[in-house]
PDB file of C-alpha atoms in Angstrom:
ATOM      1  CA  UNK S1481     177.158 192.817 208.670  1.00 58.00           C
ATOM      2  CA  UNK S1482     176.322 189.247 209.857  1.00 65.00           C
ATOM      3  CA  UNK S1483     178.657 188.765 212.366  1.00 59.00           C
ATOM      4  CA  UNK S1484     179.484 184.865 211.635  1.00 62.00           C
ATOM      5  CA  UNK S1485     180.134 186.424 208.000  1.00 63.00           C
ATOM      6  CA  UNK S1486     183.011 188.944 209.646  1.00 58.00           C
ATOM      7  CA  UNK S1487     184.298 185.674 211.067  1.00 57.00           C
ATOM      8  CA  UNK S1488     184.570 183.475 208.000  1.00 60.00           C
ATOM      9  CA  UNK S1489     185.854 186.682 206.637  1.00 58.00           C
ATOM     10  CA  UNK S1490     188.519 187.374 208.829  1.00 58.00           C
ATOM     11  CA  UNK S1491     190.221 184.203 209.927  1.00 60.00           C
ATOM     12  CA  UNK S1492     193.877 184.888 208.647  1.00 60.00           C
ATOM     13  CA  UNK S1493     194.046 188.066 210.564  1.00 62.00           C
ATOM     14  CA  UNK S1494     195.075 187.119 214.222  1.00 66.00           C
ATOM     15  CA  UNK S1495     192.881 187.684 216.826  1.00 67.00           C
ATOM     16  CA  UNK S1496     190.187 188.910 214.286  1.00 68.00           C
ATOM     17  CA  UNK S1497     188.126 186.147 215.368  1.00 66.00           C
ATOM     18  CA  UNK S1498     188.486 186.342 218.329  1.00 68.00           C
ATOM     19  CA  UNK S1499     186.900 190.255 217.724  1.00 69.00           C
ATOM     20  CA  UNK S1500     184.176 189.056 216.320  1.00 68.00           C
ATOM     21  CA  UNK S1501     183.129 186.206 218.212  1.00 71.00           C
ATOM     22  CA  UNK S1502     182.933 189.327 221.243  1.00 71.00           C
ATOM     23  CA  UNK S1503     180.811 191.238 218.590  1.00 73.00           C
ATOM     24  CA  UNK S1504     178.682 188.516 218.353  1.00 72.00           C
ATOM     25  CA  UNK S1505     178.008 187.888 221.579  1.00 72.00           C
ATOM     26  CA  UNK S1506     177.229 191.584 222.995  1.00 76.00           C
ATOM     27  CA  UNK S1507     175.378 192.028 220.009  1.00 77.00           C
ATOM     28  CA  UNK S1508     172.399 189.501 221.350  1.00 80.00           C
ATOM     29  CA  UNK S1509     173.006 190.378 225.007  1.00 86.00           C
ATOM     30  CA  UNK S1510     169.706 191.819 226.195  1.00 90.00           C
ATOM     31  CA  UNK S1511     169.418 195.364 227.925  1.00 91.00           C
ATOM     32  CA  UNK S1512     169.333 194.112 231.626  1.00 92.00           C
ATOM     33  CA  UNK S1513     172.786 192.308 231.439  1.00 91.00           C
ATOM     34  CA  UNK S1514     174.469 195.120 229.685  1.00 90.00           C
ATOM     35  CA  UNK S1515     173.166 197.235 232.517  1.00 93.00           C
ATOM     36  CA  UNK S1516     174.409 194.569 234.535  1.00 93.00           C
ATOM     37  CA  UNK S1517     177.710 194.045 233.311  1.00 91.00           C
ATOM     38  CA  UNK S1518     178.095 198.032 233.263  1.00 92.00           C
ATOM     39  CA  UNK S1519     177.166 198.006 236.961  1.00 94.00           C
ATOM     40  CA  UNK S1520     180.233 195.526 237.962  1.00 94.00           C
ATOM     41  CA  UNK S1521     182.451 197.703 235.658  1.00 92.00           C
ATOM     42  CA  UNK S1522     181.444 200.937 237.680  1.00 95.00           C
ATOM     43  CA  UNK S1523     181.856 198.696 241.337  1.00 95.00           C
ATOM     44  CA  UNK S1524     185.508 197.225 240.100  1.00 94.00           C
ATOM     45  CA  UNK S1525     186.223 200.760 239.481  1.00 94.00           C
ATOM     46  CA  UNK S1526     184.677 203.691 241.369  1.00 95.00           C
ATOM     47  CA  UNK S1527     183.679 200.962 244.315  1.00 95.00           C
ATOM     48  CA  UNK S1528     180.376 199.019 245.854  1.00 95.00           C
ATOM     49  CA  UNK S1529     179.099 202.666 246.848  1.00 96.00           C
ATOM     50  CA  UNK S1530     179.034 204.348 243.775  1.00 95.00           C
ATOM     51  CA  UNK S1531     177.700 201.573 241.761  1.00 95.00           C
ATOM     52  CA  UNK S1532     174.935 200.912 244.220  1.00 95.00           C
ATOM     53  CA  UNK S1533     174.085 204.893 244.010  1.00 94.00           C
ATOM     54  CA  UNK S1534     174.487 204.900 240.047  1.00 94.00           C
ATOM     55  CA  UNK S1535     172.536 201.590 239.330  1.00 93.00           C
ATOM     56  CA  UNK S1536     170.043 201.412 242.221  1.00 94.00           C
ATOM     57  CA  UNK S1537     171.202 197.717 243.358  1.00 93.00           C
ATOM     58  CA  UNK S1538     171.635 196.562 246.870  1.00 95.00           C
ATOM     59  CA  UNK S1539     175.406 195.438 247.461  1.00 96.00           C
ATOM     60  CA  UNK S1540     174.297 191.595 247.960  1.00 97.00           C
ATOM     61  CA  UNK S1541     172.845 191.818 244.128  1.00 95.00           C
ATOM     62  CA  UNK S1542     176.078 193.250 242.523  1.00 95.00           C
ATOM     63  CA  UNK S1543     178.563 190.804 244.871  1.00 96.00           C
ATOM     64  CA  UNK S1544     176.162 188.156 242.810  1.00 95.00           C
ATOM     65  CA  UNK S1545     176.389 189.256 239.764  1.00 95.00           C
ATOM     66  CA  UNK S1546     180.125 189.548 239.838  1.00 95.00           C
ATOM     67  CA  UNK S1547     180.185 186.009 241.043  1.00 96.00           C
ATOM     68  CA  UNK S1548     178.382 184.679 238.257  1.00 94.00           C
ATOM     69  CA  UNK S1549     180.289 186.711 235.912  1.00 92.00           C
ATOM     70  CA  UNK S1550     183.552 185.214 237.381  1.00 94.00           C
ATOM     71  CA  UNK S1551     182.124 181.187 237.301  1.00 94.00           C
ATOM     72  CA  UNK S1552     181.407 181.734 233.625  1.00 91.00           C
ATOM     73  CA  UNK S1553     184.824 183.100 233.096  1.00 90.00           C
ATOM     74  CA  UNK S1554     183.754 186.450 232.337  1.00 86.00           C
ATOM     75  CA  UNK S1555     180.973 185.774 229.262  1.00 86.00           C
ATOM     76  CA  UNK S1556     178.404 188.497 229.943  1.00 88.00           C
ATOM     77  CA  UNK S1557     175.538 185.975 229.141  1.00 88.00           C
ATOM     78  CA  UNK S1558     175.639 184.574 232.135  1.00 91.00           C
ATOM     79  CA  UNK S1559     173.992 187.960 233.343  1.00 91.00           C
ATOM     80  CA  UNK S1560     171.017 187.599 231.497  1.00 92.00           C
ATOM     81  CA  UNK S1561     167.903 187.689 233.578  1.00 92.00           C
ATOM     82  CA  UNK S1562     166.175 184.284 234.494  1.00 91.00           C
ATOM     83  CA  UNK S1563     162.545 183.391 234.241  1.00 92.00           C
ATOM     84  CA  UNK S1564     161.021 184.521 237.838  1.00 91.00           C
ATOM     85  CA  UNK S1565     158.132 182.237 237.312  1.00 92.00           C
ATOM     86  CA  UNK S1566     157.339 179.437 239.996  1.00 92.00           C
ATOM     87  CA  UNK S1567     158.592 176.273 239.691  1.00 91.00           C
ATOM     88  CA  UNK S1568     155.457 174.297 239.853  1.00 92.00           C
ATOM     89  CA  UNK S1569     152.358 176.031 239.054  1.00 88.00           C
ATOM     90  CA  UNK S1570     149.592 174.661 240.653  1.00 87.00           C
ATOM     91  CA  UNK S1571     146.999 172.674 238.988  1.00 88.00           C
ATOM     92  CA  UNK S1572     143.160 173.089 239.258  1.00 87.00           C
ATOM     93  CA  UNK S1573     141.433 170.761 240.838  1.00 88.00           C
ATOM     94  CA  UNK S1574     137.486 170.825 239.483  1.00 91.00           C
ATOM     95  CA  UNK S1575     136.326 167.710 238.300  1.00 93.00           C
ATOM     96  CA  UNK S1576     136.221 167.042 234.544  1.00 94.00           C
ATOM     97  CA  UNK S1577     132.632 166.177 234.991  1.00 94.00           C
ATOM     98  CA  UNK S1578     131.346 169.649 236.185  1.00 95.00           C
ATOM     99  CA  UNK S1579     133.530 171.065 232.996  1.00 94.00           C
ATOM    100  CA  UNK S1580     132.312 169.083 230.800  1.00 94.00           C
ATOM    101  CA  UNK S1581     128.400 170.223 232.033  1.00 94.00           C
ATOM    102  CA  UNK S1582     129.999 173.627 231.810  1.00 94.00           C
ATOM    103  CA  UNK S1583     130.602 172.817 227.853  1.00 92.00           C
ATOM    104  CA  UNK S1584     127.331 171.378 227.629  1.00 92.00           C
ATOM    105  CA  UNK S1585     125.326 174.096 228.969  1.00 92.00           C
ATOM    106  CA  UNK S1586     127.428 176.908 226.880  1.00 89.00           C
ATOM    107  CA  UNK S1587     126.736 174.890 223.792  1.00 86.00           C
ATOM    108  CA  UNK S1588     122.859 173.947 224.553  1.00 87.00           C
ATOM    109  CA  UNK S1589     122.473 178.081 225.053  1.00 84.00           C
ATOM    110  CA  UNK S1590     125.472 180.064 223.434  1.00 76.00           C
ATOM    111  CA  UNK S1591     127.524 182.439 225.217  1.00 71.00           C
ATOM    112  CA  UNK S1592     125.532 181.707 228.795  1.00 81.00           C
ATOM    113  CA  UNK S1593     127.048 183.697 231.513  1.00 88.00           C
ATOM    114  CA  UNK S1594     128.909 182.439 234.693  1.00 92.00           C
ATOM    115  CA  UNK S1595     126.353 183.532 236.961  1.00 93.00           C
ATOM    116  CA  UNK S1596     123.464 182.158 235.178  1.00 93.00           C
ATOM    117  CA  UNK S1597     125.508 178.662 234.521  1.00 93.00           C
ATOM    118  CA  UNK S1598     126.161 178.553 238.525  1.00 95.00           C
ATOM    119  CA  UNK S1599     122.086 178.837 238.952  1.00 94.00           C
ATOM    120  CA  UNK S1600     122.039 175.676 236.831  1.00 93.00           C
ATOM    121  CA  UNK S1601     125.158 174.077 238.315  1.00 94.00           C
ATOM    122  CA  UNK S1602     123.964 174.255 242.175  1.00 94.00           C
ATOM    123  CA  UNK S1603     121.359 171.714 240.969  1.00 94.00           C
ATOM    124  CA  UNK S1604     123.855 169.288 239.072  1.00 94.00           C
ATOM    125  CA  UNK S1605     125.881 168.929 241.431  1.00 94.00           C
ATOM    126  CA  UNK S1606     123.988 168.531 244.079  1.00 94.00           C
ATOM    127  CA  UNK S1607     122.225 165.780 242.719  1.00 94.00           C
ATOM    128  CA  UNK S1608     126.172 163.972 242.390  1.00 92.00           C
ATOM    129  CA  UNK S1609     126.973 164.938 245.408  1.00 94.00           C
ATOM    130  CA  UNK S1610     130.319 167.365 244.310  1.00 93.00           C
ATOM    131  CA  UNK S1611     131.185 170.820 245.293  1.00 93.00           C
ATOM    132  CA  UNK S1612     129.670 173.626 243.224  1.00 94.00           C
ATOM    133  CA  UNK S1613     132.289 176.243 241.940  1.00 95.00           C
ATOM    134  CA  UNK S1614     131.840 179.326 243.028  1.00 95.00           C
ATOM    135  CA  UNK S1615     130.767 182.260 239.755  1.00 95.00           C
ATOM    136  CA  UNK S1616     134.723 183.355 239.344  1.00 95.00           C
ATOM    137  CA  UNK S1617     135.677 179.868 239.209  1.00 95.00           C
ATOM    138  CA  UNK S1618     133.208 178.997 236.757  1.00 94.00           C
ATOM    139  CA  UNK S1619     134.673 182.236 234.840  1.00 93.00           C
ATOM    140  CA  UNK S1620     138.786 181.031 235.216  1.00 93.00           C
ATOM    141  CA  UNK S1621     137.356 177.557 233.792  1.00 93.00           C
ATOM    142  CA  UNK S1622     135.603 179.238 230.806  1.00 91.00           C
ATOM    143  CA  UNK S1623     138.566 181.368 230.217  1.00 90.00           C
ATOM    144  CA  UNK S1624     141.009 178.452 230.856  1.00 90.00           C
ATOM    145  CA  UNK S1625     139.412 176.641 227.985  1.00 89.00           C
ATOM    146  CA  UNK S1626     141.274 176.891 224.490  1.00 86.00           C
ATOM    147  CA  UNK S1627     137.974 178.038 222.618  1.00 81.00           C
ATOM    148  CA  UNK S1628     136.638 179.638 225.570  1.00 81.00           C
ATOM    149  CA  UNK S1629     133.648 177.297 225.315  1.00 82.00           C
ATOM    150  CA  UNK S1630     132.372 179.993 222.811  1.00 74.00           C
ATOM    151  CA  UNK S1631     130.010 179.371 219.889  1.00 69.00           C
ATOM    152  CA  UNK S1632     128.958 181.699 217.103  1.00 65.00           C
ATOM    153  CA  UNK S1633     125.546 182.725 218.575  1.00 58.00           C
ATOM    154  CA  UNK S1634     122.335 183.045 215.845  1.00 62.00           C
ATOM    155  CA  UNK S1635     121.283 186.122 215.081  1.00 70.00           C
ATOM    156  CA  UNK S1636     117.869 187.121 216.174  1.00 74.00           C
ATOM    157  CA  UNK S1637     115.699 190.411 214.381  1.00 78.00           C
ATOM    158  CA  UNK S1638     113.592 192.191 217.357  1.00 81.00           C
ATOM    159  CA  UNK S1639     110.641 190.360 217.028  1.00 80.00           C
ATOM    160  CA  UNK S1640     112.668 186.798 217.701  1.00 74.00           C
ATOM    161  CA  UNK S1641     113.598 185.314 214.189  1.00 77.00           C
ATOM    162  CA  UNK S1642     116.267 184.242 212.910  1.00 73.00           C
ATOM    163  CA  UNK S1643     119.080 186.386 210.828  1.00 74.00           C
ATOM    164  CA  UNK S1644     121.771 184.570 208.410  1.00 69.00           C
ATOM    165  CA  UNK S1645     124.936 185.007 210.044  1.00 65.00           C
ATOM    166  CA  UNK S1646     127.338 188.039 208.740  1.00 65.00           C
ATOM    167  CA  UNK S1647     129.864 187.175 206.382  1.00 61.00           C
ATOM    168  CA  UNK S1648     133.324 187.325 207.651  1.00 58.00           C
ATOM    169  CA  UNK S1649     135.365 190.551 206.449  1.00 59.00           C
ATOM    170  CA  UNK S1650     138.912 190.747 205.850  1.00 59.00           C
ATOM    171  CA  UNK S1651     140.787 193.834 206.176  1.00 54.00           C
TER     172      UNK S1651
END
């Protein structure tokens, strides 16, 4: 049962609210702060030493966790893991031009390959004077792209004609 239904449901019984509100919240806590909450019940009860043995964390990590546990006045979501991803990512720095000639060539001749595009790249640039991406950066900027500068390529028969395309098939 929806646990915001046990609460409109049981609002004259004291401290049935209160139950469920609790229900509610452990029943969204993810798996790593029930582990982690568990692991600060084990070190407030059987010590530091056993709870570092049973849960695999260094002392520092559960004296932290309990301390966050405490600030938030004891609401388990405040064990939740955060994101570990940087802060600032770092941008790329090729000039729009050369991705823009990267677009260009890949729609002139569908599907051309990195290496093959960096043959024809050395050339363009060096008549502008920029720096010529090296074959994997070529690649990262073809994957980077949203449509991964990709067009439907014609079909060709062995002998060099053209095919109709193949009709698209749902299953």
């Amino acid at each position: 049962m929806n646990p915001r239904r046990i609460i409109a449901l049981c609002q004259e019984v004291r401290g049935a609210e209160q139950a469920a509100r609790i229900a509610e919240v452990w029943s969204d806590l993810p798996e790593a702060a029930r582990r982690r909450y568990h692991a600060i019940l084990v070190m407030q009860k059987h010590g530091v030493r056993a709870a570092m043995d049973a849960f695999e964390m260094s002392r520092r990590n559960l004296f932290l966790l309990q301390a966050r546990l405490k600030e938030a006045g004891g609401d388990p979501r405040a064990l939740v893991p955060k994101s570990k991803a940087p802060h600032r990512r770092r941008t790329p720095s090729t000039p729009q031009v050369i991705v823009e000639e990267i677009r260009r060539l890949r729609t002139e001749t569908p599907n051309l390959g990195k290496a093959r595009i960096h043959v024809v790249l050395k050339r363009f640039c060096a008549d502008r004077a920029l720096p010529c991406p090296s074959e994997s950066t070529i690649g990262r900027i073809i994957a980077r792209a949203p449509d991964k500068m990709r067009t439907t390529p014609l079909r060709r028969a062995p002998r060099g004609h053209r095919r109709p395309a193949r009709p698209k098939t749902t299953s």
